[in-house]
mmCIF file of C-alpha atoms in Angstrom:
data_model
loop_
_atom_site.group_PDB
_atom_site.id
_atom_site.type_symbol
_atom_site.label_atom_id
_atom_site.label_comp_id
_atom_site.label_asym_id
_atom_site.label_seq_id
_atom_site.Cartn_x
_atom_site.Cartn_y
_atom_site.Cartn_z
ATOM 1 C CA MET A 1 -65.559 -43.982 9.486
ATOM 2 C CA GLN A 2 -64.742 -40.491 10.719
ATOM 3 C CA VAL A 3 -66.746 -37.788 10.299
ATOM 4 C CA PRO A 4 -64.831 -35.088 8.762
ATOM 5 C CA LYS A 5 -63.950 -31.846 10.380
ATOM 6 C CA LEU A 6 -64.382 -29.359 7.476
ATOM 7 C CA VAL A 7 -65.406 -29.843 3.994
ATOM 8 C CA ILE A 8 -64.211 -27.076 1.332
ATOM 9 C CA PHE A 9 -66.236 -26.803 -2.080
ATOM 10 C CA ASP A 10 -64.424 -25.305 -4.607
ATOM 11 C CA CYS A 11 -67.190 -23.899 -6.691
ATOM 12 C CA ASP A 12 -65.285 -21.013 -8.837
ATOM 13 C CA GLY A 13 -61.970 -22.860 -9.651
ATOM 14 C CA ILE A 14 -59.992 -20.716 -6.884
ATOM 15 C CA LEU A 15 -58.200 -23.988 -5.668
ATOM 16 C CA VAL A 16 -58.410 -26.423 -7.761
ATOM 17 C CA ASP A 17 -58.232 -25.264 -11.523
ATOM 18 C CA THR A 18 -60.855 -27.697 -13.787
ATOM 19 C CA GLU A 19 -61.845 -25.107 -16.412
ATOM 20 C CA ASN A 20 -59.948 -27.436 -19.463
ATOM 21 C CA LEU A 21 -61.414 -30.750 -17.596
ATOM 22 C CA ALA A 22 -64.939 -29.089 -18.085
ATOM 23 C CA ASN A 23 -64.184 -28.406 -21.441
ATOM 24 C CA ARG A 24 -62.630 -31.608 -22.427
ATOM 25 C CA ARG A 25 -66.099 -33.051 -20.909
ATOM 26 C CA LEU A 26 -68.285 -30.692 -23.192
ATOM 27 C CA ALA A 27 -66.381 -31.497 -26.246
ATOM 28 C CA GLU A 28 -66.919 -35.386 -25.462
ATOM 29 C CA TRP A 29 -70.515 -34.591 -25.062
ATOM 30 C CA LEU A 30 -71.372 -31.992 -27.653
ATOM 31 C CA SER A 31 -69.320 -34.755 -30.005
ATOM 32 C CA ALA A 32 -71.665 -37.721 -28.908
ATOM 33 C CA ALA A 33 -74.606 -35.613 -29.320
ATOM 34 C CA GLY A 34 -73.442 -34.987 -33.549
ATOM 35 C CA PHE A 35 -72.103 -31.527 -33.437
ATOM 36 C CA ALA A 36 -68.764 -31.503 -35.098
ATOM 37 C CA THR A 37 -66.290 -30.133 -32.129
ATOM 38 C CA ASN A 38 -63.289 -30.790 -30.209
ATOM 39 C CA PHE A 39 -61.422 -29.545 -27.290
ATOM 40 C CA GLU A 40 -59.716 -26.236 -28.845
ATOM 41 C CA TYR A 41 -63.140 -25.293 -29.792
ATOM 42 C CA CYS A 42 -64.613 -25.283 -26.651
ATOM 43 C CA ARG A 43 -61.177 -23.942 -24.729
ATOM 44 C CA LYS A 44 -61.531 -20.858 -27.237
ATOM 45 C CA HIS A 45 -65.482 -20.013 -27.249
ATOM 46 C CA PHE A 46 -66.822 -21.281 -24.157
ATOM 47 C CA SER A 47 -64.036 -21.163 -21.324
ATOM 48 C CA GLY A 48 -65.041 -18.397 -18.255
ATOM 49 C CA ARG A 49 -68.875 -19.226 -18.774
ATOM 50 C CA SER A 50 -71.404 -20.752 -17.174
ATOM 51 C CA MET A 51 -72.857 -23.862 -18.250
ATOM 52 C CA VAL A 52 -76.689 -22.216 -18.798
ATOM 53 C CA SER A 53 -74.589 -19.264 -20.762
ATOM 54 C CA VAL A 54 -73.421 -22.299 -22.994
#
């Protein structure tokens, strides 16, 4: 196996927009925990916020 010359960590969503994916997963986790929520609610209320602030 060849060792990569470079690894890029995209922690702020500049290269890949993962906000929708994160909100879909958050809605799934909250629903599984018994909270009445869905993707649209999570997108509207939690987009742009850190998980700590959620």
